[in-house]
Coordinates of C-alpha atoms and ligand atoms in Angstrom, one line a residue:
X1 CA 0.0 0.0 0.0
X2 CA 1.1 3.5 -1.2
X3 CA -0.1 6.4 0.6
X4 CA -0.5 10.0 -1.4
X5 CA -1.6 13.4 -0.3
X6 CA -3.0 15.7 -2.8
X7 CA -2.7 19.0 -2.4
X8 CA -5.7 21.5 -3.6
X9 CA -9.3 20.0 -4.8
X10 CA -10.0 22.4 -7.4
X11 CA -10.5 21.2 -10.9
X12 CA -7.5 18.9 -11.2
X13 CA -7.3 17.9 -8.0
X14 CA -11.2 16.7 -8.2
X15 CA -10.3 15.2 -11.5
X16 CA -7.6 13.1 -9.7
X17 CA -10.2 11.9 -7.1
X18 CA -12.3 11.0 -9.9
X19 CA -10.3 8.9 -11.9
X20 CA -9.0 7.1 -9.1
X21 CA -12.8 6.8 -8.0
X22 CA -13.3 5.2 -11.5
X23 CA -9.9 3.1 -12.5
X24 CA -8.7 2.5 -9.2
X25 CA -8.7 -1.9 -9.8
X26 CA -7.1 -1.3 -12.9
X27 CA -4.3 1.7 -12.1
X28 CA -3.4 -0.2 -8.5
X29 CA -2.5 -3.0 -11.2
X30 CA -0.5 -1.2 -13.0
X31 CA 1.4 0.6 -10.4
X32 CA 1.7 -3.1 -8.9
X33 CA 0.7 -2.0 -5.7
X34 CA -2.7 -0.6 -4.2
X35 CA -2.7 3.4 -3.8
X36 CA -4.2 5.3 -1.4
X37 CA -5.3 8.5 -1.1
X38 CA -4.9 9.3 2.7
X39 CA -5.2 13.4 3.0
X40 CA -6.4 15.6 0.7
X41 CA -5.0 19.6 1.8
X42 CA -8.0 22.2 1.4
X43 CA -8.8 25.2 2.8
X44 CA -12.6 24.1 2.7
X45 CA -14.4 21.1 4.4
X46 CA -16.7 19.2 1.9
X47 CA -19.0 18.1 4.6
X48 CA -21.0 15.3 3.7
X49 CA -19.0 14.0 0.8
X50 CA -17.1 11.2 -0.1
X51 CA -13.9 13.2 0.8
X52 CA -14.7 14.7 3.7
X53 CA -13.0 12.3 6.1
X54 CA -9.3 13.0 4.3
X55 CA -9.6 16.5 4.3
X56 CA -6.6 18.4 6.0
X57 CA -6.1 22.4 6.7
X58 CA -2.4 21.7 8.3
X59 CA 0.2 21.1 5.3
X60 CA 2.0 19.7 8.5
X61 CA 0.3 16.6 8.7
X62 CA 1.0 15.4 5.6
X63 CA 4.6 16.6 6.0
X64 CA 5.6 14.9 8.7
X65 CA 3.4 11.6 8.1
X66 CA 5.7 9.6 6.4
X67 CA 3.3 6.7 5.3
X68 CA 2.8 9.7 2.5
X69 CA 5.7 8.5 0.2
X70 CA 4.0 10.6 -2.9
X71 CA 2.6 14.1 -2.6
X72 CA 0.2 15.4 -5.7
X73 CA 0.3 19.0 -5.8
X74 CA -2.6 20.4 -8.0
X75 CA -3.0 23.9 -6.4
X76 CA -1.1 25.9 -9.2
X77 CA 0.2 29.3 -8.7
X78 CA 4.1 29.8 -6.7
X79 CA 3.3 30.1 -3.0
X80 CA 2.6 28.2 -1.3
X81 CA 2.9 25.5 -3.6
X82 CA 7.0 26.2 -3.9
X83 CA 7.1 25.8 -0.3
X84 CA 5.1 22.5 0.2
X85 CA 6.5 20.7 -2.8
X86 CA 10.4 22.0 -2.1
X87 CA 9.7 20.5 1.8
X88 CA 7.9 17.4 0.9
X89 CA 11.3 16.8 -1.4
X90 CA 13.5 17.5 1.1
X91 CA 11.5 15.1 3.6
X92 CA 12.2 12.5 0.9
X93 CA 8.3 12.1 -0.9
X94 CA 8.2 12.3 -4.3
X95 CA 6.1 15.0 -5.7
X96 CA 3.8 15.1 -9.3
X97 CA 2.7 18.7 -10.5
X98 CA 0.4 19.8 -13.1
X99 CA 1.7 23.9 -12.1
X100 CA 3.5 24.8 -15.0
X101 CA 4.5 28.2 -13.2
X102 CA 6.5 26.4 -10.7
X103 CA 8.3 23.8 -13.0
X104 CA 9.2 26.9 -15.2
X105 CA 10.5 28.6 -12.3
X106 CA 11.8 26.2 -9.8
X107 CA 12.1 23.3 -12.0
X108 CA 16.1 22.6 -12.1
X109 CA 16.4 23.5 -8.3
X110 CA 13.4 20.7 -7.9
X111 CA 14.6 18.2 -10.2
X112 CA 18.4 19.0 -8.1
X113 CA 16.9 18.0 -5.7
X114 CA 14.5 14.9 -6.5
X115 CA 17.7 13.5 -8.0
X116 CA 20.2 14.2 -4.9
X117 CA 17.2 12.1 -3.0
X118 CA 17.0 9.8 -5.4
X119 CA 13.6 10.3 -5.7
X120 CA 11.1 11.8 -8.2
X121 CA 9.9 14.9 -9.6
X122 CA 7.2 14.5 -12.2
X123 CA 5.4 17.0 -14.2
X124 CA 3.4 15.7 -17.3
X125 CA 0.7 17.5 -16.6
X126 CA 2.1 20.7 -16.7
X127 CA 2.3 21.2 -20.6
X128 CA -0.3 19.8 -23.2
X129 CA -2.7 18.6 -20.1
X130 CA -3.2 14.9 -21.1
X131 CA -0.8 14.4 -23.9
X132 CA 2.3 12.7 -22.9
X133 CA 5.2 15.0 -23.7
X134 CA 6.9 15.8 -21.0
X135 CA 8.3 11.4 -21.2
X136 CA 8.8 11.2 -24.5
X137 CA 11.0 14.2 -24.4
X138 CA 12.5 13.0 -21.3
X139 CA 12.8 9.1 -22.6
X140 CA 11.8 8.3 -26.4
X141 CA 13.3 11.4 -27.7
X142 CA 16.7 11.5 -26.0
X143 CA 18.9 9.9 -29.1
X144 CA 17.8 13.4 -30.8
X145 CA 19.4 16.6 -30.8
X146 CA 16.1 18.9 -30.5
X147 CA 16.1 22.0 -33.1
X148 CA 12.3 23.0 -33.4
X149 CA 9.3 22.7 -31.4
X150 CA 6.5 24.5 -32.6
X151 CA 3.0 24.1 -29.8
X152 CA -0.2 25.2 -29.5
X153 CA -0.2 25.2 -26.2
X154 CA -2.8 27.0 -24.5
X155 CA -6.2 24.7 -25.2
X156 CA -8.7 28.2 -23.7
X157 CA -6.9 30.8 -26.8
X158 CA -7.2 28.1 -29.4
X159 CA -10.6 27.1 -28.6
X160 CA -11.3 31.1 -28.5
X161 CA -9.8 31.1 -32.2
X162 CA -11.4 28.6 -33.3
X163 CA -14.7 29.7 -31.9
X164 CA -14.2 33.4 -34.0
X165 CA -12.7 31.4 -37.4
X166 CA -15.4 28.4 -37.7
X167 CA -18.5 29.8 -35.2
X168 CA -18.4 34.0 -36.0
X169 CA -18.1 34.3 -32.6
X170 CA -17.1 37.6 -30.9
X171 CA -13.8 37.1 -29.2
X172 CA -15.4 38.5 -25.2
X173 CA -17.9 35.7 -26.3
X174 CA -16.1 32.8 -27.0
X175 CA -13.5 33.7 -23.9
X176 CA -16.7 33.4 -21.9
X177 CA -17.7 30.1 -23.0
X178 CA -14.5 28.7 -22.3
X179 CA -14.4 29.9 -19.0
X180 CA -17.4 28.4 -18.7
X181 CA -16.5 25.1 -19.4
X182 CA -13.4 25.3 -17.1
X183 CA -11.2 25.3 -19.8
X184 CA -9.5 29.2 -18.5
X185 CA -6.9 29.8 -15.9
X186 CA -8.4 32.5 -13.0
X187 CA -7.1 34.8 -14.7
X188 CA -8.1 35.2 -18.3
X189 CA -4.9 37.8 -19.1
X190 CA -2.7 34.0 -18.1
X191 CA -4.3 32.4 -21.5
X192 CA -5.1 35.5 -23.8
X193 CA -2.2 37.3 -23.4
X194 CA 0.2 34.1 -23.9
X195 CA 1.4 34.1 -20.6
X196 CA 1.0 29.8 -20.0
X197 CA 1.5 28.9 -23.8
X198 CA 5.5 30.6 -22.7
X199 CA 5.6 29.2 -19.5
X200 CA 5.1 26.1 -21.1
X201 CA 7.7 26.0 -24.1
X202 CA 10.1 27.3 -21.0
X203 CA 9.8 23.8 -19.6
X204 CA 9.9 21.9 -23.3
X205 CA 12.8 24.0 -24.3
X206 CA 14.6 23.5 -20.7
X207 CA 13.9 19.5 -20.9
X208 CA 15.3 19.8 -24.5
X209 CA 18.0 21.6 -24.1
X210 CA 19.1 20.0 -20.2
X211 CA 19.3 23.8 -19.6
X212 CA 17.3 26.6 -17.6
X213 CA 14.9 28.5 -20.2
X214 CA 13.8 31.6 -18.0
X215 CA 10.2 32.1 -19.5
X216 CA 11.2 35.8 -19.2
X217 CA 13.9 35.6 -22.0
X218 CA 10.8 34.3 -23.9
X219 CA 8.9 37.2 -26.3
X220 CA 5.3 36.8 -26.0
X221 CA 2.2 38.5 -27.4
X222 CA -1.5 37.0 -27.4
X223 CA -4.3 37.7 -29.2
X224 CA -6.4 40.1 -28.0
X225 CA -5.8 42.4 -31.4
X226 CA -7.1 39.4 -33.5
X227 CA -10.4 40.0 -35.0
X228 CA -12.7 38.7 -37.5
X229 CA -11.0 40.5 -40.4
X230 CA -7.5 38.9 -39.8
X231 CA -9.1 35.6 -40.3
X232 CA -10.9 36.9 -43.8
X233 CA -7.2 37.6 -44.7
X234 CA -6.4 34.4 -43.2
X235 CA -8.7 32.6 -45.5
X236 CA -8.2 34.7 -48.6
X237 CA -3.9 32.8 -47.8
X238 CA -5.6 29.5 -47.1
X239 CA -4.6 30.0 -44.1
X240 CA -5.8 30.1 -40.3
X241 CA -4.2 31.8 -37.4
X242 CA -3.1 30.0 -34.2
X243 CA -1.1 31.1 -30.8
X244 CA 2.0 29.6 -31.8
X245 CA 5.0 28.6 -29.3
X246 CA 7.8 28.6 -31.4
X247 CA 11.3 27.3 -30.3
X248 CA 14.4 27.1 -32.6
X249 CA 17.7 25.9 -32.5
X250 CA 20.8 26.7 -34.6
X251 CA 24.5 25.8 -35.1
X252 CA 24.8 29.4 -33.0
X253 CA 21.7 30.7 -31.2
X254 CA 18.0 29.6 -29.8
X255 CA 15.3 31.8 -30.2
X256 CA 11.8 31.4 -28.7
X257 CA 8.7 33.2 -28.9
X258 CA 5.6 32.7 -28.3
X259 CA 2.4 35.0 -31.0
X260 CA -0.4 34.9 -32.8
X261 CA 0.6 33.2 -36.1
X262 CA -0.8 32.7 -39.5
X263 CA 0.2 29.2 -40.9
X264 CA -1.1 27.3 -44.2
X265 CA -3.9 25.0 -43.8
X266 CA -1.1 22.5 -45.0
X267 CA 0.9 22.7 -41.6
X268 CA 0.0 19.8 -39.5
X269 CA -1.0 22.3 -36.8
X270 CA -3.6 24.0 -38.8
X271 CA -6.3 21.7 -38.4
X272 CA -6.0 21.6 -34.0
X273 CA -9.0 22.9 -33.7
X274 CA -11.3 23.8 -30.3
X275 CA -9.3 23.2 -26.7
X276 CA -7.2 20.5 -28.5
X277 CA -3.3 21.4 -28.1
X278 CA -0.7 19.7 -30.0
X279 CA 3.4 19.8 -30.2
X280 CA 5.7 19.3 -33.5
X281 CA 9.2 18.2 -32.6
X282 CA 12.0 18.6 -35.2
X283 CA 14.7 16.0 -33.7
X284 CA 18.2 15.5 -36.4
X285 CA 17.3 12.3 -36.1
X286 CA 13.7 11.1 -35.6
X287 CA 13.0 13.8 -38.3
X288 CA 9.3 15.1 -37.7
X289 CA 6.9 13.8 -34.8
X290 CA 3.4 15.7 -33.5
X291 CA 1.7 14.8 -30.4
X292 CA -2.0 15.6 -29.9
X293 CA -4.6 15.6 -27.4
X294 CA -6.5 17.4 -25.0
X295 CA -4.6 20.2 -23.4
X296 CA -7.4 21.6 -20.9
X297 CA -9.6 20.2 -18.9
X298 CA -10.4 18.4 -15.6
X299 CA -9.8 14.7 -16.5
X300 CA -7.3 15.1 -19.6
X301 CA -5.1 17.0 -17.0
X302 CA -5.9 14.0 -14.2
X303 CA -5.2 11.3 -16.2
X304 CA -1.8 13.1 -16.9
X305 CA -1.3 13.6 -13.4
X306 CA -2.8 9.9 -12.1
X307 CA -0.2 8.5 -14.8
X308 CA 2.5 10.3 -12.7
X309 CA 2.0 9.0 -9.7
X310 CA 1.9 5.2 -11.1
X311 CA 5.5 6.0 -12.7
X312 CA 6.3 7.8 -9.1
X313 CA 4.8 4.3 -7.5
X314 CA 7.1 2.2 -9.6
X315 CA 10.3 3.6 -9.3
X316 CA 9.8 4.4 -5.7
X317 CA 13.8 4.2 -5.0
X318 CA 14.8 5.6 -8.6
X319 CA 14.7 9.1 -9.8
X320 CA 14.0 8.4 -13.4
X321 CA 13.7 12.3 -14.9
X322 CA 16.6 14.2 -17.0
X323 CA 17.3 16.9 -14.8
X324 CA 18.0 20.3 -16.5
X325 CA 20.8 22.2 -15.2
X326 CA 20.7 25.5 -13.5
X327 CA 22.5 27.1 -16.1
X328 CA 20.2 29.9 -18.1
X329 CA 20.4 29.3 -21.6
X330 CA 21.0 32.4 -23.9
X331 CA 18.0 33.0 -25.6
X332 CA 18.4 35.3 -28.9
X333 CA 17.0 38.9 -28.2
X334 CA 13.8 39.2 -30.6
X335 CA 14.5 42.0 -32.2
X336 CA 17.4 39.8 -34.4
X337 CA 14.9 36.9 -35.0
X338 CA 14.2 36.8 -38.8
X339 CA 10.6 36.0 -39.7
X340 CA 8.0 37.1 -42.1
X341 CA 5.3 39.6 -40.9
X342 CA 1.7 40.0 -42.3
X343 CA 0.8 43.4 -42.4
X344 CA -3.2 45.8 -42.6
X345 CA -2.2 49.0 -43.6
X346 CA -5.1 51.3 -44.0
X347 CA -4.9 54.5 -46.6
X348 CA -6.8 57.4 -47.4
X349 CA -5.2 57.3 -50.4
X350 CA -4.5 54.0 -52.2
X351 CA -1.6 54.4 -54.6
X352 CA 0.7 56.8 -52.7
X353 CA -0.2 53.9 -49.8
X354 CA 1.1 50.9 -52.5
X355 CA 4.1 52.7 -53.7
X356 CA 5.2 53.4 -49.8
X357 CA 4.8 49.7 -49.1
X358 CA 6.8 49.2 -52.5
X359 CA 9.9 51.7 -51.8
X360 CA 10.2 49.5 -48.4
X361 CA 9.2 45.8 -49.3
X362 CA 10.1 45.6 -53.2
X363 CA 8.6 42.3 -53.2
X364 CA 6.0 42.5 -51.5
X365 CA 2.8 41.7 -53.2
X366 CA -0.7 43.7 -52.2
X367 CA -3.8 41.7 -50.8
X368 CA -7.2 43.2 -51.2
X369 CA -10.7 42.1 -49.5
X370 CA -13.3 42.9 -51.5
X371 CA -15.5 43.6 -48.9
X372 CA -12.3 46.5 -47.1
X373 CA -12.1 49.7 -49.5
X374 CA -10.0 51.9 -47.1
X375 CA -7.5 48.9 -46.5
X376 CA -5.1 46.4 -48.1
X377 CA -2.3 43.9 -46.5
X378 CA 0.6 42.2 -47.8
X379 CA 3.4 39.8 -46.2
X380 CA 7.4 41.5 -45.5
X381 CA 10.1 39.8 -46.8
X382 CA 12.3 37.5 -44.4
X383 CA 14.0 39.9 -42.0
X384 CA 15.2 40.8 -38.3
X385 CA 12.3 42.0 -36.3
X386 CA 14.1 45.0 -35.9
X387 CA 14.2 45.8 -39.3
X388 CA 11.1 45.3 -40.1
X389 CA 9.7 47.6 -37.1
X390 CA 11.6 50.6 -38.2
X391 CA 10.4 50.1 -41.9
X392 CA 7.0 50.2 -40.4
X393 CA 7.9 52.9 -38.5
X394 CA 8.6 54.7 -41.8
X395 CA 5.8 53.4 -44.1
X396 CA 3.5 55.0 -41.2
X397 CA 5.3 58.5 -42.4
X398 CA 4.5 58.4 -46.1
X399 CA 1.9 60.1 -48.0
X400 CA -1.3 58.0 -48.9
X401 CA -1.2 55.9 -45.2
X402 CA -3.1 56.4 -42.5
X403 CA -2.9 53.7 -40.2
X404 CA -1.4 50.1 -39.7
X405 CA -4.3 48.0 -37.8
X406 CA -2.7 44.9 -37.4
X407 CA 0.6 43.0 -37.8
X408 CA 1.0 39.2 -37.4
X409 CA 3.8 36.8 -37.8
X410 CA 3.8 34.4 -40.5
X411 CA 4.8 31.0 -39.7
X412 CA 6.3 29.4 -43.3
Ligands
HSE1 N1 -5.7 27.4 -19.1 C1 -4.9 26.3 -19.6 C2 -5.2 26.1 -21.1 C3 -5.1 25.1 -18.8 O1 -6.2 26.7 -21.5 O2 -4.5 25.4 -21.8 C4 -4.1 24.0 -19.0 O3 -2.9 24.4 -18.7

């Protein structure tokens, strides 16, 4: 018999209880021995439910009972969860996370010291919700030098962009509706603004690089300017626009980033749709994998986390993760990351407005809507960020534009 503690019964840490509740038989086989669930750490009491007998208020009694050999924390955010899961390590429990904030920030000094203990520190829940990534990265993946992962990693902003490209929905409106079904962090600005898609390729790009990302090196925009009419332009490209995480490796720099991004209905990652999330790995050796699932979601993220604690069961004396090393890893400023940008320039007068765009992007070619007549668009040519900005910058100066009312990257 395995004892565990689970810290937090919000969504996830319900979802736990649940699938335990429904595959307990079959996952005590597979972990070989029966699991427990003996506290549950809450500020509230749950009185008359199944739970309410394992309900704790003291972190302490978990801490210092040490029948708990595995503690589940599922209460996201930094404090206290830093605190409990850096003390339960140091009291020798191994701990699974779905908190992608803490792996991002904490997650070499955790995994230090998970391995020093020689016990475990396991986080597949943390990026992708249910799809396995964070073990194939840590164990099918590891004859490959990793030099591109590309995600859509935030399951609430994709199922927002879907909901405006294939519903007409308002953007408030669909934001709602996923917030509705659970799918949202607390705070919408988290998913919208791209906030967990970067903390989440911080912890890809650490696992795949065995060095610190700091998710702050990481540019990142979200996508509250996309509208309706970006995704007529979109269509007119045969095209869509997703929140892209985009990492890359060269034979001198990484970059990573994390935008709105218009990509061809070809790419594989045009057609995850809704609060499905989905990784493309380039490895010099494997060549091109994807991975797909659920990213959001009470049981998605459960099973993710119920699978952790079965590997945490098994290998009770072992630590079994790559740890990344504390070492930051220098991430290429974004103003000197070359990419293609899309670009709405509105004019009051139309010719004057082409011939600007033409004196700064020669071959550039003009996009037109027919249902836009004080508007047209066309895509830069593959240069620094930098560059690009102050030839905007310019453009905005000439005679014949009034405005530019959106720029998005284009992923090629
Ligand atoms: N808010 C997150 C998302 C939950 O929408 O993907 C899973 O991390």
């Amino acid at each position: 018999m395995v004892d565990i503690a689970i810290l937090g019964y919000g969504t996830v840490g319900s979802g736990v209880v649940e699938v335990f509740g429904t595959n307990q038989a079959s996952i005590n086989k597979k972990a070989v021995e029966d699991i427990r669930i003996k506290y549950i750490l809450d500020l509230r009491d749950f009185p008359g439910t199944d739970i309410e007998n394992l309900i704790t208020h003291d972190f302490n009694d978990i801490l210092f009972d040490d029948d708990v050999k595995i503690v589940v924390e599922v209460m996201g955010g930094l404090e206290p969860a830093y605190t409990f899961v850096k003390k339960s390590l140091l009291r020798g429990k191994s701990v699974v996370t779905s908190n992608k904030e803490l792996v991002a920030k904490y997650g070499a000094e955790l995994l230090e010291i998970a391995r020093d203990k020689n016990i475990n520190f396991l986080f597949e829940a943390s990026v992708g919700g249910g799809i396995p990534i964070i073990r194939p990265l840590n164990q099918s993946l590891t004859a490959d030098e990793i030099y591109e992962i590309m995600g859509i990693l935030n399951g609430t902003t994709n199922y927002i962009l879907t909901k405006m490209e294939k519903s007409n929905m308002s953007f408030d409106d669909a934001l709602k509706l996923a917030q509705e079904k659970g799918y949202a962090e607390r705070n919408p600005a988290a998913d919208v603004e791209g906030f967990d898609a970067c903390r989440k390729i911080a912890i890809l790009l650490s696992l795949a690089l065995g060095q610190h990302v700091d998710f702050e090196d990481i540019y990142t925009e979200g996508i509250t300017k996309i509208t309706k009419t970006d995704f007529d332009y979109a269509k007119t490209l045969d095209s869509t626009i997703k929140l892209l995480a985009v990492s890359k490796k060269t034979e001198h720099d990484v970059f990573s980033r994390v935008s709105p991004a218009i990509i061809s209905k070809e790419h594989p990652l045009a057609v995850v749709n809704n609060v499905f999330n989905a990784i493309f790995i380039k490895g010099n050796v494997i060549g091109e994998v994807m991975f797909y699932g659920k990213g959001a979601g009470k049981l998605p993220t459960a099973s993710a986390v119920v699978a952790d604690i079965v590997d945490a069961v098994k290998h009770m004396q072992r630590n079994i993760m790559h740890f990344w090393s504390t070492e930051k890893v220098n991430i290429l400023n974004n103003d000197d990351v070359v990419v293609y940008k899309f670009v709405r320039v509105a004019y009051n007068d139309f010719i004057s407005a082409e011939n600007a765009v033409k004196k700064y992007f020669p071959t550039s070619e003009l996009i037109k809507l027919d249902s836009l007549n004080d508007e047209f668009a066309f895509i830069t040519s593959f240069e620094k960020e930098i560059d690009i900005t102050n030839k905007l910058n310019s453009l905005l100066k000439e005679n014949g534009v009034a405005e530019i009312r959106n720029i998005i990257r284009v992923e090629k």
